[in-house]
Tab-separated table of C-alpha atoms in Angstrom:
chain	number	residue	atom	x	y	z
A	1	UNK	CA	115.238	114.696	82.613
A	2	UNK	CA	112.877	114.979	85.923
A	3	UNK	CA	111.070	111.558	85.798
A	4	UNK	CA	111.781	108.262	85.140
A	5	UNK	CA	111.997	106.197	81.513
A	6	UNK	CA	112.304	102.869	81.075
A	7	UNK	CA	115.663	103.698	80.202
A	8	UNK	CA	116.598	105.630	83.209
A	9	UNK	CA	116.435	107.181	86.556
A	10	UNK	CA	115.310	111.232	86.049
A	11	UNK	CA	116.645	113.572	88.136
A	12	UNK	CA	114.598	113.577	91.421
A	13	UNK	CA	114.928	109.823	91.829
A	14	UNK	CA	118.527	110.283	91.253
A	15	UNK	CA	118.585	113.137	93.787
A	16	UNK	CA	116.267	110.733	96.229
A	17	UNK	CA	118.678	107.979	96.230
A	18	UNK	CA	122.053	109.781	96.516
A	19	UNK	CA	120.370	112.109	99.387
A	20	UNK	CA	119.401	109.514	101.053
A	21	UNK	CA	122.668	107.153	100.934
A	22	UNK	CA	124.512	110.226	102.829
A	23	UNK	CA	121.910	111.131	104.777
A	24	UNK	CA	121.746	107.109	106.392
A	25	UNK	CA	125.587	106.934	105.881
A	26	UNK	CA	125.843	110.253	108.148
A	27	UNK	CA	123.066	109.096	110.559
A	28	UNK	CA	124.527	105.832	111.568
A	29	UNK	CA	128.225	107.660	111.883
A	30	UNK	CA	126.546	109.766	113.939
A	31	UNK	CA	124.796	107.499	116.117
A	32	UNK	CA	127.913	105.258	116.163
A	33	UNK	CA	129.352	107.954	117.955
A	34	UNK	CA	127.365	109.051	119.956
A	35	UNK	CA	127.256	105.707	122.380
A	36	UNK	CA	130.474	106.764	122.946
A	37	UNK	CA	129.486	110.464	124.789
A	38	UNK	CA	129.666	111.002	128.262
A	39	UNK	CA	127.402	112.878	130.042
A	40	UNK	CA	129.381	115.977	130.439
A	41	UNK	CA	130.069	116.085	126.576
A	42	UNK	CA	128.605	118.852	124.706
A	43	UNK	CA	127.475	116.962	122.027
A	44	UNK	CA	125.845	114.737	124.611
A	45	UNK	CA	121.730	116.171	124.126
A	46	UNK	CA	123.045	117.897	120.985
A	47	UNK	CA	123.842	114.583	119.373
A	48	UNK	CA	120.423	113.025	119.750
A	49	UNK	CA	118.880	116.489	118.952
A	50	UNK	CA	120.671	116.689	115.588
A	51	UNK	CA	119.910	112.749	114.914
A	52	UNK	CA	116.470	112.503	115.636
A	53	UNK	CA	115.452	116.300	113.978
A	54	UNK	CA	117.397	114.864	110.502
A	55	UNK	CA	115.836	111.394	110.811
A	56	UNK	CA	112.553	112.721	111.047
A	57	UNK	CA	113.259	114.525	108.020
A	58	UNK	CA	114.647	111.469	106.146
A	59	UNK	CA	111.091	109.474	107.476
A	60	UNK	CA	109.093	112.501	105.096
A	61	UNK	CA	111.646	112.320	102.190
A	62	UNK	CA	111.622	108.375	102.015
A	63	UNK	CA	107.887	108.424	102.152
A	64	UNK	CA	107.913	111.250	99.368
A	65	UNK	CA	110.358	108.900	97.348
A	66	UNK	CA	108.091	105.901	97.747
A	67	UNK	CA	104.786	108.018	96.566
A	68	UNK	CA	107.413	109.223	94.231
A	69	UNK	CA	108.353	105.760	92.821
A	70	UNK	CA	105.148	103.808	92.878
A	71	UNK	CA	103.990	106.738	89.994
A	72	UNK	CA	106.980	106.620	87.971
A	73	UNK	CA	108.273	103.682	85.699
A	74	UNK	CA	110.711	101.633	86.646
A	75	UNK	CA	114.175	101.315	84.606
A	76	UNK	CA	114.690	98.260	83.078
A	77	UNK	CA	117.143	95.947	85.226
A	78	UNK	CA	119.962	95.201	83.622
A	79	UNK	CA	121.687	91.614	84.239
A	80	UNK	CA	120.608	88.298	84.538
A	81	UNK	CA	116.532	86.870	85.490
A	82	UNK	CA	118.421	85.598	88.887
A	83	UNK	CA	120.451	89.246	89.423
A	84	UNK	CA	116.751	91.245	88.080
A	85	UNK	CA	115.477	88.909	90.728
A	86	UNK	CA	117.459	90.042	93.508
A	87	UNK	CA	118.097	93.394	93.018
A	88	UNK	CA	114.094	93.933	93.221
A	89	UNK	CA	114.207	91.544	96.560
A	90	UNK	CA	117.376	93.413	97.549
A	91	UNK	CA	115.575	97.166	96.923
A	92	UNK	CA	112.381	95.653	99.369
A	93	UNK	CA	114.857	94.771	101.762
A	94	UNK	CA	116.689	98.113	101.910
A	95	UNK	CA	112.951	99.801	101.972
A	96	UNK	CA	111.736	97.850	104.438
A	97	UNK	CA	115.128	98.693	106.716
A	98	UNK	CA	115.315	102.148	106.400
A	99	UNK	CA	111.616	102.475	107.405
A	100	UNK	CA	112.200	99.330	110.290
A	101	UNK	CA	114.864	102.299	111.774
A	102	UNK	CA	113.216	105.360	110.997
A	103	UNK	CA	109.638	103.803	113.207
A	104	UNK	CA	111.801	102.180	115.855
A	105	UNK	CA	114.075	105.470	116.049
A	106	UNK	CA	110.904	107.190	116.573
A	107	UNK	CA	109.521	105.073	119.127
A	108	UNK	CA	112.188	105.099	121.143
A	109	UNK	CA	112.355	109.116	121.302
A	110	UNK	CA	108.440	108.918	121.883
A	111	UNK	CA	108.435	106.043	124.740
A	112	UNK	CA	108.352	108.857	127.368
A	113	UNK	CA	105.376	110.673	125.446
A	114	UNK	CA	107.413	113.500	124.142
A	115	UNK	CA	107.222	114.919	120.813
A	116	UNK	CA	110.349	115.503	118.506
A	117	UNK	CA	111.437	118.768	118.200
A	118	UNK	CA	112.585	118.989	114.570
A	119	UNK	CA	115.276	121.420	114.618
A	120	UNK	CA	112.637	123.600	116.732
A	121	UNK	CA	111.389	124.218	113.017
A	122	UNK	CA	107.938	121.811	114.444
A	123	UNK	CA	107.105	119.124	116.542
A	124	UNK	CA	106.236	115.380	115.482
A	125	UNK	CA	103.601	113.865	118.162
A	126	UNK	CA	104.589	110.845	120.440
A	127	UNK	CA	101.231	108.781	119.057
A	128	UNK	CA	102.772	105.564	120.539
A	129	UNK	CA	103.956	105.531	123.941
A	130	UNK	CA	104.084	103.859	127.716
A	131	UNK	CA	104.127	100.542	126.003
A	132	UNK	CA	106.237	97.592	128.332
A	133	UNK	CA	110.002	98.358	127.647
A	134	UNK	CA	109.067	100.399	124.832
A	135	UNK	CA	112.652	102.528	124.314
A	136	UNK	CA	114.733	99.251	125.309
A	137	UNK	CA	113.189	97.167	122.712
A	138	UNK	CA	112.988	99.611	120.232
A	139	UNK	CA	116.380	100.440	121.089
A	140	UNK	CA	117.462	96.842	119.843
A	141	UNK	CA	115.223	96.655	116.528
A	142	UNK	CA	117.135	100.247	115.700
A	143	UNK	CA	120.685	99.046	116.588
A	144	UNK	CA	120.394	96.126	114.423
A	145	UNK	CA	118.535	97.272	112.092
A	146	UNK	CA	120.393	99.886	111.096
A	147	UNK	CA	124.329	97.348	111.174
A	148	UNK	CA	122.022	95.379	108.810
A	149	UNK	CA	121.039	98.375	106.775
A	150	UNK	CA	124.757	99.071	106.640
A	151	UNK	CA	125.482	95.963	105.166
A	152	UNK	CA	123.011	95.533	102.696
A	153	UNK	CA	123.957	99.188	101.696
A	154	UNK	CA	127.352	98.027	101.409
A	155	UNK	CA	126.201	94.924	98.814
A	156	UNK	CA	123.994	96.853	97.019
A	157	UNK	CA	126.779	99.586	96.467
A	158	UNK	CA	129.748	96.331	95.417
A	159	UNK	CA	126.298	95.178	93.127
A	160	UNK	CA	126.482	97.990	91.291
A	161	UNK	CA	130.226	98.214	91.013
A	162	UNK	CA	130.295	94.880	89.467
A	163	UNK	CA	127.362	95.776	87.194
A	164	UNK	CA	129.397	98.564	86.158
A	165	UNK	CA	133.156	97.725	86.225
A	166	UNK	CA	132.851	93.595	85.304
A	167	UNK	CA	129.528	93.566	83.457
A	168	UNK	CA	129.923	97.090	81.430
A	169	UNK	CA	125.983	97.682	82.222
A	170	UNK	CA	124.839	101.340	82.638
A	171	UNK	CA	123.142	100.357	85.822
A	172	UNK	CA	125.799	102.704	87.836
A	173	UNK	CA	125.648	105.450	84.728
A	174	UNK	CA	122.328	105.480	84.733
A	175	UNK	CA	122.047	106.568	89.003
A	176	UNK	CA	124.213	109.256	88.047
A	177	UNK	CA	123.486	110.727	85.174
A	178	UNK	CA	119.585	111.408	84.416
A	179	UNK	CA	120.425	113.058	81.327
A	180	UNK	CA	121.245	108.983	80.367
A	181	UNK	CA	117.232	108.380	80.480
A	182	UNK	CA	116.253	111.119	77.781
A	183	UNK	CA	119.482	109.743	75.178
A	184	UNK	CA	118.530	106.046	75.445
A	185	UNK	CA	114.777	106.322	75.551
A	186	UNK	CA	114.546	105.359	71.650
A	187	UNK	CA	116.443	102.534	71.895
């Protein structure tokens, strides 16, 4: 029920994915609204604070779930060589974005040479810094990074939907329910 089949997702990818999808969901709310804070706000350096301290701890839980994945087995996709095709192209892609915002998110908070305070718990060391519009550039790559995160998100969530509601595949059961692996693992 813990690890992967072939059949299924176990239980700590399951808890990987859906942890993650509110945690980015939350984060990009949260940075959403915090362009909107003027400097007398409250929320103004608590905003950031709260952002950055729970990114950094999304960075060390997506790099846990990618050690985590690359020793597991994969589930077998269900649909399709064209929709096997680009789900796998789709799951790079939403990889690859979450870690494109996570390392621009950091370099921007670093540019000045600070650390991040996570949640005063520790610090994470600025290791990149002073480079030529540094926070400004990074600032961009973040921004759109994360609207195209949000949309890709957003197709791989109506994917699954129509896997589930049009197609009648388990691909949706199967994220939910871990229990599905250790059932189906005979077939």
């Amino acid at each position: 029920m813990w690890r992967n089949s072939r059949s299924g997702w176990g239980l700590i990818s399951i808890l990987f994915h859906w942890l993650s999808a509110l945690t980015i969901i939350g984060l990009f709310a949260l940075g959403w609204w915090m362009t909107d804070l003027g400097y007398y706000d409250p929320w103004y350096n608590q905003g950031p604070w709260v952002h950055r301290s729970i990114g950094i701890l999304l960075l060390f839980a997506t790099l846990a779930r990618l050690v985590w994945r690359f020793v597991q087995p994969t589930p077998r996709a269900e649909g399709s060589r064209l929709e096997t095709i680009a789900a796998h192209l789709g799951h790079i892609a939403l990889y690859v974005l979450v870690l494109g915002v996570m390392v621009s998110g950091y370099l921007i908070s670093t540019a000045d040479g600070r650390g991040i305070s996570v949640f005063g718990w520790f610090e994470v060391p600025a290791l990149l810094y002073d480079l030529p519009n540094q926070a400004s550039l990074a600032g961009d790559i973040h921004w759109y990074s994360a609207l195209a995160l949000m949309i890709l998100a957003g197709g791989h969530a109506l994917a699954a939907l129509k896997h589930h509601w049009l197609d009648k595949h388990a691909t949706l059961v199967r994220m939910l329910n871990p229990a599905y692996s250790t059932r189906n693992d005979s077939k």
